[in-house]
Short mmCIF file of C-alpha atoms in Angstrom, two decimals:
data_model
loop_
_atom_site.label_atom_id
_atom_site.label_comp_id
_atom_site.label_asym_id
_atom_site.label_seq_id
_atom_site.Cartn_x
_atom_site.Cartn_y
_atom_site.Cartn_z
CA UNK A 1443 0.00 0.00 0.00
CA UNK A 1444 1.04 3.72 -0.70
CA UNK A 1445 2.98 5.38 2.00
CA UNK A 1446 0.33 7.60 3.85
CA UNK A 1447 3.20 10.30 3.61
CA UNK A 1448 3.32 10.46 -0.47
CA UNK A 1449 1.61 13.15 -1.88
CA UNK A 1450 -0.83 11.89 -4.26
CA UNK A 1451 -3.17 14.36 -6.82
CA UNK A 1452 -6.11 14.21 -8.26
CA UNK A 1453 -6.01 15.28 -11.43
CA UNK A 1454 -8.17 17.04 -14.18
CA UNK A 1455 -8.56 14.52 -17.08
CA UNK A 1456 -9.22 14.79 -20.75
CA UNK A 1457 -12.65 15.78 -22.53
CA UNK A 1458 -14.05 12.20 -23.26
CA UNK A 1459 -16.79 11.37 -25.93
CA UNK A 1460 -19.77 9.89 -23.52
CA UNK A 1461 -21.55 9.06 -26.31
CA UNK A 1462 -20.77 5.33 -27.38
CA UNK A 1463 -22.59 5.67 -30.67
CA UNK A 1464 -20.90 9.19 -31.48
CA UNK A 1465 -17.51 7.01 -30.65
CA UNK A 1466 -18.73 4.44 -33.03
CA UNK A 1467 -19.54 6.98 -36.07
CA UNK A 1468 -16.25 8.88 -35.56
CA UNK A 1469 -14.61 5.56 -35.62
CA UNK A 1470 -15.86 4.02 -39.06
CA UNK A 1471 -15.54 7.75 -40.53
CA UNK A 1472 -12.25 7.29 -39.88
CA UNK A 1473 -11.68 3.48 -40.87
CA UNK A 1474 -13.47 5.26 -44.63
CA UNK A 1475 -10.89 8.17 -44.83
CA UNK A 1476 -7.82 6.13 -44.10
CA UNK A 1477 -7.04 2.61 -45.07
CA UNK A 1478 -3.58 1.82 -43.53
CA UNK A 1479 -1.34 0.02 -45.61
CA UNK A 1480 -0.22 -3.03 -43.33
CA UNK A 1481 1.41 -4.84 -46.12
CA UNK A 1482 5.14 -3.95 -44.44
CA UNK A 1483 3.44 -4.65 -41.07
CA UNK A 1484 2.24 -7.76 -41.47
CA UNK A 1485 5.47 -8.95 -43.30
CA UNK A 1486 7.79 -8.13 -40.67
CA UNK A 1487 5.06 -9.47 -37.97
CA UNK A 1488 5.49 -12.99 -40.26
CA UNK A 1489 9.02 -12.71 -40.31
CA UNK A 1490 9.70 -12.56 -36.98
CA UNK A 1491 12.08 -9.51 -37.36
CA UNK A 1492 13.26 -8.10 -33.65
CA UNK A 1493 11.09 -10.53 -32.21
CA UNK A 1494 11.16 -9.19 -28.87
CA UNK A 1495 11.26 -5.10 -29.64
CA UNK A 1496 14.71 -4.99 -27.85
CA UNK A 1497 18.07 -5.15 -27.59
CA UNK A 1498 20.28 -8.05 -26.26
CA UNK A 1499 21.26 -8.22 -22.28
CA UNK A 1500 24.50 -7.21 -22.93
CA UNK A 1501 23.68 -4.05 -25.36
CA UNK A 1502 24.71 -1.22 -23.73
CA UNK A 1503 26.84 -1.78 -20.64
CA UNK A 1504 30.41 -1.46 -19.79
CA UNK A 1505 32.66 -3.69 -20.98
CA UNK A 1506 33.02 -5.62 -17.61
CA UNK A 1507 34.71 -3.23 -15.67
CA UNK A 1508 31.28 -2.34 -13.10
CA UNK A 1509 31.48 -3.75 -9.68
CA UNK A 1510 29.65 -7.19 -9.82
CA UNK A 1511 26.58 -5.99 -7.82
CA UNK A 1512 26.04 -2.68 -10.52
CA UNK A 1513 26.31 -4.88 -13.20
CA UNK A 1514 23.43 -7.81 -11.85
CA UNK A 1515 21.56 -4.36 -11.36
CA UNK A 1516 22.08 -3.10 -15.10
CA UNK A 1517 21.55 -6.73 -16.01
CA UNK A 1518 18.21 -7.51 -13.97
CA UNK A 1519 17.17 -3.34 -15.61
CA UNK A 1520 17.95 -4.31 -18.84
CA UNK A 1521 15.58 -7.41 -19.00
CA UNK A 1522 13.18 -5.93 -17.67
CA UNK A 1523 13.54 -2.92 -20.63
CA UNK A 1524 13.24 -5.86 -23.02
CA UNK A 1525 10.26 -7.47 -21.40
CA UNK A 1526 8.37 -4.31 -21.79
CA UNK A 1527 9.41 -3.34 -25.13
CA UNK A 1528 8.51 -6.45 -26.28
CA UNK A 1529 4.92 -5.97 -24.53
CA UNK A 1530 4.48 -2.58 -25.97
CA UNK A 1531 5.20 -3.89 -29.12
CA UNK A 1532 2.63 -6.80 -29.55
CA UNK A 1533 0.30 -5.86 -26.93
CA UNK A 1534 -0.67 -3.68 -30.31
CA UNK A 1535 -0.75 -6.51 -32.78
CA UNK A 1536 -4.77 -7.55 -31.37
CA UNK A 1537 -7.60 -5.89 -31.73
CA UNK A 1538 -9.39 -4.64 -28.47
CA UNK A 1539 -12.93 -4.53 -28.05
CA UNK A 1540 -14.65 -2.29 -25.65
CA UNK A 1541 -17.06 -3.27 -23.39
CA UNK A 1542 -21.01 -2.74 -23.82
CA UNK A 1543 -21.95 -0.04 -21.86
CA UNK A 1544 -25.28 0.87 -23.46
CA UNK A 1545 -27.12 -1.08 -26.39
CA UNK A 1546 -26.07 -0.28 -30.29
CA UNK A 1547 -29.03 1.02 -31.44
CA UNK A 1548 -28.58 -0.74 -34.58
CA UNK A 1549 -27.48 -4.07 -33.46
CA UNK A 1550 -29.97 -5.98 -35.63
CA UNK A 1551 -29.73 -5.63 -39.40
CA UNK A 1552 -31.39 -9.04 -40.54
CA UNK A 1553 -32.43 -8.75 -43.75
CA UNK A 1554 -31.24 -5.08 -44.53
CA UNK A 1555 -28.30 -4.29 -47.30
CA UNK A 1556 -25.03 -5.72 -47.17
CA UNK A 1557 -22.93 -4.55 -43.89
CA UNK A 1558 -25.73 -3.43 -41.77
CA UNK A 1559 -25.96 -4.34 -38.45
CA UNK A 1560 -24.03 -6.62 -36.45
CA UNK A 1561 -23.20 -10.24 -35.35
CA UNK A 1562 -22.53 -12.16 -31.82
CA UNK A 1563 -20.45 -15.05 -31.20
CA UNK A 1564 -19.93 -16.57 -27.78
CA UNK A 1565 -16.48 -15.96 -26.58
CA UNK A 1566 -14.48 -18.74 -25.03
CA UNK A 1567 -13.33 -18.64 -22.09
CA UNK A 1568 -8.88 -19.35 -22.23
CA UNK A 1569 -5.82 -17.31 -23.16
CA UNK A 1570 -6.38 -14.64 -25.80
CA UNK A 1571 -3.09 -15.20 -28.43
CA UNK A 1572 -1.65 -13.63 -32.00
CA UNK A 1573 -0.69 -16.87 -33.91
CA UNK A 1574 1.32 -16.56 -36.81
CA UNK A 1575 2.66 -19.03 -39.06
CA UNK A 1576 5.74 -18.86 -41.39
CA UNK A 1577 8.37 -20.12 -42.17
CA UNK A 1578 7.35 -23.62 -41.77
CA UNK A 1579 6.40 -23.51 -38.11
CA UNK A 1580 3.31 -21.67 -35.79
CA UNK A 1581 3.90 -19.58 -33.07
CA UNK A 1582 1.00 -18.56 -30.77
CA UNK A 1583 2.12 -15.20 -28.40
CA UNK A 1584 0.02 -14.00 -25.65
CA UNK A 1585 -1.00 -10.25 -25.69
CA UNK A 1586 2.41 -9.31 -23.53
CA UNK A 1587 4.77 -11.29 -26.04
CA UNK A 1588 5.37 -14.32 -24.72
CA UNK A 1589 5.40 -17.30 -26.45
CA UNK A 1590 2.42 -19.42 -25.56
CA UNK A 1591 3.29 -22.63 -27.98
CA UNK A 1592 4.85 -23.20 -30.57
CA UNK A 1593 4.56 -26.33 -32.96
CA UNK A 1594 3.54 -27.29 -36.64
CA UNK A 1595 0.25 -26.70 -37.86
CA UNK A 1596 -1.84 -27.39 -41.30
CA UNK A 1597 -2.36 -23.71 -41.47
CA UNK A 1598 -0.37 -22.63 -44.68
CA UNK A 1599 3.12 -21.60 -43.71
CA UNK A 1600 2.57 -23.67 -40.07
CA UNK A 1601 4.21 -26.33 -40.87
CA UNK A 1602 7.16 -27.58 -43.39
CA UNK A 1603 4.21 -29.68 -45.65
CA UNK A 1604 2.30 -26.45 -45.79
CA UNK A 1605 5.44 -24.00 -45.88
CA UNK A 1606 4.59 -22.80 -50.04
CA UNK A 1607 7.35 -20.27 -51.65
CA UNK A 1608 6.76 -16.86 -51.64
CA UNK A 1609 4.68 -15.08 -49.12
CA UNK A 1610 3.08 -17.80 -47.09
CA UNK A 1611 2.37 -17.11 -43.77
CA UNK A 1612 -1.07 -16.21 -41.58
CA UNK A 1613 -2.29 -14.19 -39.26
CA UNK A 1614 -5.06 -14.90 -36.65
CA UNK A 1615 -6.49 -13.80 -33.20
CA UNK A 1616 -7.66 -16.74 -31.22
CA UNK A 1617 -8.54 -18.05 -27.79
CA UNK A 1618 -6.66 -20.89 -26.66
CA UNK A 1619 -9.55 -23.18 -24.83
CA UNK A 1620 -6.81 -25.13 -22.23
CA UNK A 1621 -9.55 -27.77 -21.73
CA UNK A 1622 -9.99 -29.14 -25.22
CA UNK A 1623 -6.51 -27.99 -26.48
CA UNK A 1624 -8.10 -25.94 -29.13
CA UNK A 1625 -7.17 -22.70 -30.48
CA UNK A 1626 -11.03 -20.26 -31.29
CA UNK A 1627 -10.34 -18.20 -33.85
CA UNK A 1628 -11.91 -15.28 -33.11
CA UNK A 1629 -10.67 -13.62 -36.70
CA UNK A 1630 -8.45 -13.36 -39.60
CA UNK A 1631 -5.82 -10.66 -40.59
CA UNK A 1632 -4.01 -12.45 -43.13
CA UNK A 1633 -4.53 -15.84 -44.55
CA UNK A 1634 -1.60 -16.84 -47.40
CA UNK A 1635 -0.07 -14.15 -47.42
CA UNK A 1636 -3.40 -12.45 -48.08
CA UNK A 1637 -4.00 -9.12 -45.90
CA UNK A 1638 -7.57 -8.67 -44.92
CA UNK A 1639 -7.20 -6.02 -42.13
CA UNK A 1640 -8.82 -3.29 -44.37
CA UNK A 1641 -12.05 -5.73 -45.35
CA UNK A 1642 -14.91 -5.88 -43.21
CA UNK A 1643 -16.38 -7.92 -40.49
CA UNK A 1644 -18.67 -9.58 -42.89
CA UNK A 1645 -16.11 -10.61 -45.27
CA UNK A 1646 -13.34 -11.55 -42.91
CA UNK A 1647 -15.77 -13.99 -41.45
CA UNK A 1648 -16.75 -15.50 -44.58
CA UNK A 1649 -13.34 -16.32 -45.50
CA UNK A 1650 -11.68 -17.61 -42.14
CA UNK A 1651 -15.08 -20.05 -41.95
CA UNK A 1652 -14.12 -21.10 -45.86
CA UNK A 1653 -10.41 -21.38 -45.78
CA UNK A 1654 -10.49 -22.76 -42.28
CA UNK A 1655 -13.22 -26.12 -43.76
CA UNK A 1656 -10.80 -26.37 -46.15
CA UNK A 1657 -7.67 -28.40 -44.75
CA UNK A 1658 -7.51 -30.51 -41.99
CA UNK A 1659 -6.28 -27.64 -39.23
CA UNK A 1660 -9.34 -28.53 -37.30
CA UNK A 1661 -8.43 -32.23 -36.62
CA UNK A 1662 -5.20 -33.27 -34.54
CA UNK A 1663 -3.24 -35.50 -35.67
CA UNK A 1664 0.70 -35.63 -35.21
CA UNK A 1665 1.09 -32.53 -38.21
CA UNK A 1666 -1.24 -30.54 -35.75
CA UNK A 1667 -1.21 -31.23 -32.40
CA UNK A 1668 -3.92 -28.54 -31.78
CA UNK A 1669 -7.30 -27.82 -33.45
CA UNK A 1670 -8.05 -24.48 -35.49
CA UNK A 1671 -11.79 -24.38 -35.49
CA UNK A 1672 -14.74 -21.03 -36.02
CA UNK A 1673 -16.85 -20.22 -33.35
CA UNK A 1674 -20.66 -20.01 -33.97
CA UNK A 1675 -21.80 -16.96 -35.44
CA UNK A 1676 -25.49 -15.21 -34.82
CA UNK A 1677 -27.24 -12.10 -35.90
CA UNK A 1678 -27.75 -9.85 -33.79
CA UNK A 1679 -31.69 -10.70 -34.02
CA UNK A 1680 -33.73 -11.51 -30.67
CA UNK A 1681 -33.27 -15.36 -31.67
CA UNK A 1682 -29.50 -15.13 -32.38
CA UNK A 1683 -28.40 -13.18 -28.82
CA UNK A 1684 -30.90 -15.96 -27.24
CA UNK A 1685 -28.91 -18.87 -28.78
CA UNK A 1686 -25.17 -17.34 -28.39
CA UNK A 1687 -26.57 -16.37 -25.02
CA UNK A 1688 -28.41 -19.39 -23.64
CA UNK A 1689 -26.54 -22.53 -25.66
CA UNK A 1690 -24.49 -25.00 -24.20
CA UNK A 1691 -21.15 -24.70 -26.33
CA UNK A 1692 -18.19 -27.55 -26.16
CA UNK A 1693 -16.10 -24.76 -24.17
CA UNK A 1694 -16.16 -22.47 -21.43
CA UNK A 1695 -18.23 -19.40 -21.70
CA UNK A 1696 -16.09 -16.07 -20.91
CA UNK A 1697 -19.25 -13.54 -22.33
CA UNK A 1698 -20.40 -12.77 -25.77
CA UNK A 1699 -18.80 -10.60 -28.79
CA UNK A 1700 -20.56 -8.28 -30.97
CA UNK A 1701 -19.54 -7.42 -34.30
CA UNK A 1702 -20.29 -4.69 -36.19
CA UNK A 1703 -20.21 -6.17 -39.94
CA UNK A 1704 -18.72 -3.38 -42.02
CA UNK A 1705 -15.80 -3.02 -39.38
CA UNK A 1706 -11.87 -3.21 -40.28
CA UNK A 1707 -10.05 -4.69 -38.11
CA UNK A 1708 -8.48 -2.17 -36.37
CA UNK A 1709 -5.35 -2.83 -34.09
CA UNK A 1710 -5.53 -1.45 -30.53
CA UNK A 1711 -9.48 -0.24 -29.10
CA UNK A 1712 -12.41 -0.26 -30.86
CA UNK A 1713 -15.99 0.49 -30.86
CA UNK A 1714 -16.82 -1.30 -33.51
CA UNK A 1715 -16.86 -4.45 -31.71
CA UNK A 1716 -17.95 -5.07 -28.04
CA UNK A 1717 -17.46 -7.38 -25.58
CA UNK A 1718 -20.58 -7.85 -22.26
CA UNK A 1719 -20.67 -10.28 -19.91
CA UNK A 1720 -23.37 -11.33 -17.24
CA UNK A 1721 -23.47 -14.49 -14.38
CA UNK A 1722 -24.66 -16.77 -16.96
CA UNK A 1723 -22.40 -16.32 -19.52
CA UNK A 1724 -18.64 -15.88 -17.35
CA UNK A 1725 -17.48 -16.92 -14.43
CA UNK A 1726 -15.50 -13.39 -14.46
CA UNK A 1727 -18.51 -11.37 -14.80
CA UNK A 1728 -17.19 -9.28 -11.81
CA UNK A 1729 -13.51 -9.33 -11.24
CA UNK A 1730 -13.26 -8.06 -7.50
CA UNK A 1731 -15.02 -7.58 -4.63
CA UNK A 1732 -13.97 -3.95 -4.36
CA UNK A 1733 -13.55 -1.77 -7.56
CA UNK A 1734 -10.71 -2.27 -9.07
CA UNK A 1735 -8.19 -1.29 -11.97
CA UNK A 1736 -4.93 -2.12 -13.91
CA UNK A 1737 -3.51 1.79 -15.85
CA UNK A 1738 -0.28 2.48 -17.52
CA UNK A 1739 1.99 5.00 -15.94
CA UNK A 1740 3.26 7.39 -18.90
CA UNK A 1741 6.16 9.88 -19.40
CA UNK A 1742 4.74 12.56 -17.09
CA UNK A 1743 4.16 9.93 -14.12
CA UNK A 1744 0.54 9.90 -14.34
CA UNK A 1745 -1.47 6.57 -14.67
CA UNK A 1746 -3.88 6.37 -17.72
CA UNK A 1747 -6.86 4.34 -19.03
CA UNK A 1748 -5.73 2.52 -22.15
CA UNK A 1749 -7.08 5.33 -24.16
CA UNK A 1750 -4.75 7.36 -22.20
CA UNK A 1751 -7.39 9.35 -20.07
CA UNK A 1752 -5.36 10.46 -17.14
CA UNK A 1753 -7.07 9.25 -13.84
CA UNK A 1754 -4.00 9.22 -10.92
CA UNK A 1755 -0.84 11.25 -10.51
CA UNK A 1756 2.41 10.37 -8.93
CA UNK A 1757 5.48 12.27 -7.78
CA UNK A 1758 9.14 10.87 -8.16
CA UNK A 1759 9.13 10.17 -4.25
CA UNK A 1760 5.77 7.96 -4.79
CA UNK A 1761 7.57 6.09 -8.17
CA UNK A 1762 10.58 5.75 -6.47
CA UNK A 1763 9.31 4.14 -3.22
CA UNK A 1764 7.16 1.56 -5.78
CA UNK A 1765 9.72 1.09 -7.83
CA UNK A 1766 7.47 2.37 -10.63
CA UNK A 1767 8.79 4.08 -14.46
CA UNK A 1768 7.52 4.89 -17.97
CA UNK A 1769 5.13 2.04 -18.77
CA UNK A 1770 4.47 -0.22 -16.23
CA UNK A 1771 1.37 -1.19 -15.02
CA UNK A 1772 -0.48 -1.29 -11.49
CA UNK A 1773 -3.32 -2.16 -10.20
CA UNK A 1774 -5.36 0.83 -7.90
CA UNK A 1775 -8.80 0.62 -6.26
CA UNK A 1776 -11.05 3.10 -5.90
CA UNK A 1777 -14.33 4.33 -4.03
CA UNK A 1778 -16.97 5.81 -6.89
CA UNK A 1779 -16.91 6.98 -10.81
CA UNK A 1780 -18.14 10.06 -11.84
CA UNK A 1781 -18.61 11.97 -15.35
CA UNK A 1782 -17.91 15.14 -14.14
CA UNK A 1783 -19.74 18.73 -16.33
CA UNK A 1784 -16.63 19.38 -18.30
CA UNK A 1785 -17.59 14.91 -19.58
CA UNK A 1786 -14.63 14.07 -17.90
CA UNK A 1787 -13.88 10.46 -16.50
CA UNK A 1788 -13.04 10.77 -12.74
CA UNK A 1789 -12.30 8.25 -9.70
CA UNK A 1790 -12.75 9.15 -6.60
CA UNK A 1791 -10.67 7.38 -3.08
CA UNK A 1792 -8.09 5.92 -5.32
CA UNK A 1793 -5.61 3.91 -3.89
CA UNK A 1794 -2.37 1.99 -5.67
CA UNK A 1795 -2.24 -1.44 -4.53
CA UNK A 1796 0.65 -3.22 -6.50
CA UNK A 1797 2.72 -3.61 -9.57
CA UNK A 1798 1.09 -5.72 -12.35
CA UNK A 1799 3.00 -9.01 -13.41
CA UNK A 1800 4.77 -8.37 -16.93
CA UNK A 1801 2.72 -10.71 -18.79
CA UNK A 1802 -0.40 -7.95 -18.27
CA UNK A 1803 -0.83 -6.76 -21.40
CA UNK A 1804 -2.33 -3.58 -21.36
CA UNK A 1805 -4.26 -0.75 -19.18
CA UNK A 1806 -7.99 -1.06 -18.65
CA UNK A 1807 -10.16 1.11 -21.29
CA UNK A 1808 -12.55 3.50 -19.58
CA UNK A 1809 -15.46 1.22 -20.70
CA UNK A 1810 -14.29 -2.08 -19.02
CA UNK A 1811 -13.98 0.47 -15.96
CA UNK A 1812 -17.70 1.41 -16.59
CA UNK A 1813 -18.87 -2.15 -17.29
CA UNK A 1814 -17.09 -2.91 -13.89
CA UNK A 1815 -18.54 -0.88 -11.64
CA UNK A 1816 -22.25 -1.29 -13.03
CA UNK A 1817 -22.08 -4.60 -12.91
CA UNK A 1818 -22.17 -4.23 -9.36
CA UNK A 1819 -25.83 -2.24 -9.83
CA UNK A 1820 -26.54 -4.01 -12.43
CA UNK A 1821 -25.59 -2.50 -15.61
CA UNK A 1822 -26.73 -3.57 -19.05
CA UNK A 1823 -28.62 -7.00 -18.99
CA UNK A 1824 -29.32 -8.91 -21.52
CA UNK A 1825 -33.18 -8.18 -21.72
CA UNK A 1826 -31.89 -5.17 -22.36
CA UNK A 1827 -30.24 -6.39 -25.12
CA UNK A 1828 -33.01 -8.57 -26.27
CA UNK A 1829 -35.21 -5.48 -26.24
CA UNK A 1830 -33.09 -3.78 -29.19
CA UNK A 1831 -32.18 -6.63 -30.88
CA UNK A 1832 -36.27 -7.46 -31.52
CA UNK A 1833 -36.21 -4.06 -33.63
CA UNK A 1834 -35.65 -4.62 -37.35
CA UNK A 1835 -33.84 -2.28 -39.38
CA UNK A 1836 -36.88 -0.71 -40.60
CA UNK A 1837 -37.95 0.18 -37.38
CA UNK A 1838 -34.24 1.76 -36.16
CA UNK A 1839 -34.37 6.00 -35.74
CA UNK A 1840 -33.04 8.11 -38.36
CA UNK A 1841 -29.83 8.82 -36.34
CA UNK A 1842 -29.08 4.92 -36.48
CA UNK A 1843 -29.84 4.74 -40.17
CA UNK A 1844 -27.41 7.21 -41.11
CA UNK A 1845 -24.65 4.91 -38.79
CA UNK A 1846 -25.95 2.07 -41.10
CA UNK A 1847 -25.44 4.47 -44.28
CA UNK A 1848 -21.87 5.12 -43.26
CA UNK A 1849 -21.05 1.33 -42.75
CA UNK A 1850 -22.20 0.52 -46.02
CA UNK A 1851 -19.97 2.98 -47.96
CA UNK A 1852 -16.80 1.73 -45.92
#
């Protein structure tokens, strides 16, 4: 626990879009004026090039004339650099939902024109992972870097069988289930050497269920130890968030995913896809007793959301008795959450508790701090959800048909 003695301010944070569906328009009107070229990003992702964002151990010292105890220091400080340059560097290779804090209005576009509306897929519960092949092998990382497994697989480039000339290599984001030693794909980036990060929800799913039914990377057999397989897929109808709600499913439940279907895939936070959760559908659906976060400290010594909403300041006598610098990652509680008049996100009794382990990945968004503390109240529930999912497209306000009308010329 802090030091009673430690000055510690509350600071003013940044103005903050409330509005999830104003975050959602200025997000896809930006996904229509800018499609990134990740060719070059995707190649060197395949490739393996600095594989861990850093520098050797020995980069950068003396040459052997420090005292033995400075130089364990520099050593023990210098993995630690490469640890977290090698989380900041693929902790941005996934895509990361935010959470459902109030109901799309146009969650259901059954039977309206191509990319309206979105879908929901149950989400496994397990180890969220980038696995790429190439090269004749498959790696699967966890969100911080580390290497979760690594083995052959049927997926092209996964294996020396499947390893083709040129540009083979994949992609995906999955969930590795632990109990059925099978990796979810949740979605596609590239497939062959075949960059789909600029087509849309819709599409992408089309083609990972295709190419996936294809081979045999969801059987195991010796040339893949571990099973590649889709996870069902709903619209976002009243009778598709029943079934992805309410089914039995050969895995774990960890909540449900929603989809919007003319969405990129965009690395790092999106609106554009959501995750909720509720006591039915995760065992997780409240993560502490008392409130509770995990924010990134940044240059200035303050501790941000992942969108990098400052919430809790530090002085050098506070980082110093922690141990704390640039980038790490702690976990504080707090009493209450207010949107203050300026729509600023603000905590209220907050209180640092500990360093985070390296293998957390990244700061809590604002909206998983939101989901969070609702929960506790209840929050959204999934008759709410049912509610707007009934509506039909023809039935959504003109405000939500103009969202549509932007999706559809992404």
């Amino acid at each position: 626990m802090a030091d009673s003695s430690t000055k510690r301010i509350g600071i003013k944070t940044q103005q903050w879009t409330k509005d999830a569906a104003a975050r959602r328009s200025a997000m896809l009107q930006k996904q229509r004026q800018a499609r990134r070229d990740l060719d070059l990003h995707a190649r060197r992702l395949a490739a393996g090039s600095h594989a861990d964002g850093a520098t050797t151990e020995d980069e950068g010292s003396d040459d052997g004339a420090q005292p033995m105890e400075l130089s364990r220091h520099s050593k023990k400080k210098t993995r630690e650099e490469r640890v977290k340059a090698r989380r900041e560097r693929f902790a941005q290779q996934l895509l990361v939902p935010e959470w459902m804090v109030d109901v799309p209005a146009e969650l259901n576009g059954k039977g309206s024109e191509l990319g309206a509306g979105w879908y929901v897929e149950p989400r496994p519960e397990g180890k969220r992972c980038l696995v790429v092949t190439s090269g004749g092998q498959t790696i699967a990382r966890i969100p911080a870097g580390s290497v979760l497994k690594k083995f052959p697989s049927a997926l092209p480039g996964g294996s020396h069988k499947t390893n083709g000339a040129g540009d083979t290599y994949c992609i995906l984001d999955c969930i590795f289930h632990e109990h059925d030693s099978t990796f979810y794909v949740l979605d596609v980036m590239c497939w062959k050497g075949y960059l789909l990060y600029n087509c849309t929800t819709e599409f992408r799913f089309y083609w990972m269920r295709d190419k996936l039914s294809e081979g045999t990377a969801g059987t195991v057999s010796r040339a893949n130890p571990y099973r590649f397989l889709t996870l069902p897929c709903y619209e976002c109808d009243a009778e598709g968030v029943q079934a992805a709600h309410s089914t039995q499913f050969p895995f774990l439940k960890d909540g449900l995913l929603f989809y919007l279907k003319g969405a990129h895939y965009d690395l790092g936070l999106t609106p554009l896809v959501l995750v909720w959760k509720d006591a039915v559908t995760s065992r997780f659906h409240v993560f502490t007793e008392k409130p509770a976060i995990v924010l990134r400290l940044n240059e200035e010594g303050v501790f941000t959301t992942l969108e990098g909403i400052p919430l809790f300041e530090t002085d050098e006598s506070f980082r110093t008795l922690h141990e704390l610098s640039e980038g790490d990652l702690a976990k504080l509680e707090y009493d209450d959450q207010v949107i203050d008049q300026n729509k600023a996100p603000r905590l209220n009794g907050m209180r640092f508790v500990q360093r985070c382990s390296p293998q957390r990945a990244l700061a809590d968004s604002w909206t998983k701090i939101q989901f969070q503390y609702n929960a506790r109240i209840g929050g959204v529930q999934i008759n709410d959800i049912l509610q707007v999912s009934a509506a039909s497209a023809d039935t959504l306000s003109p405000g939500s048909r103009c969202l549509m009308s932007l999706v559809r010329t992404v």
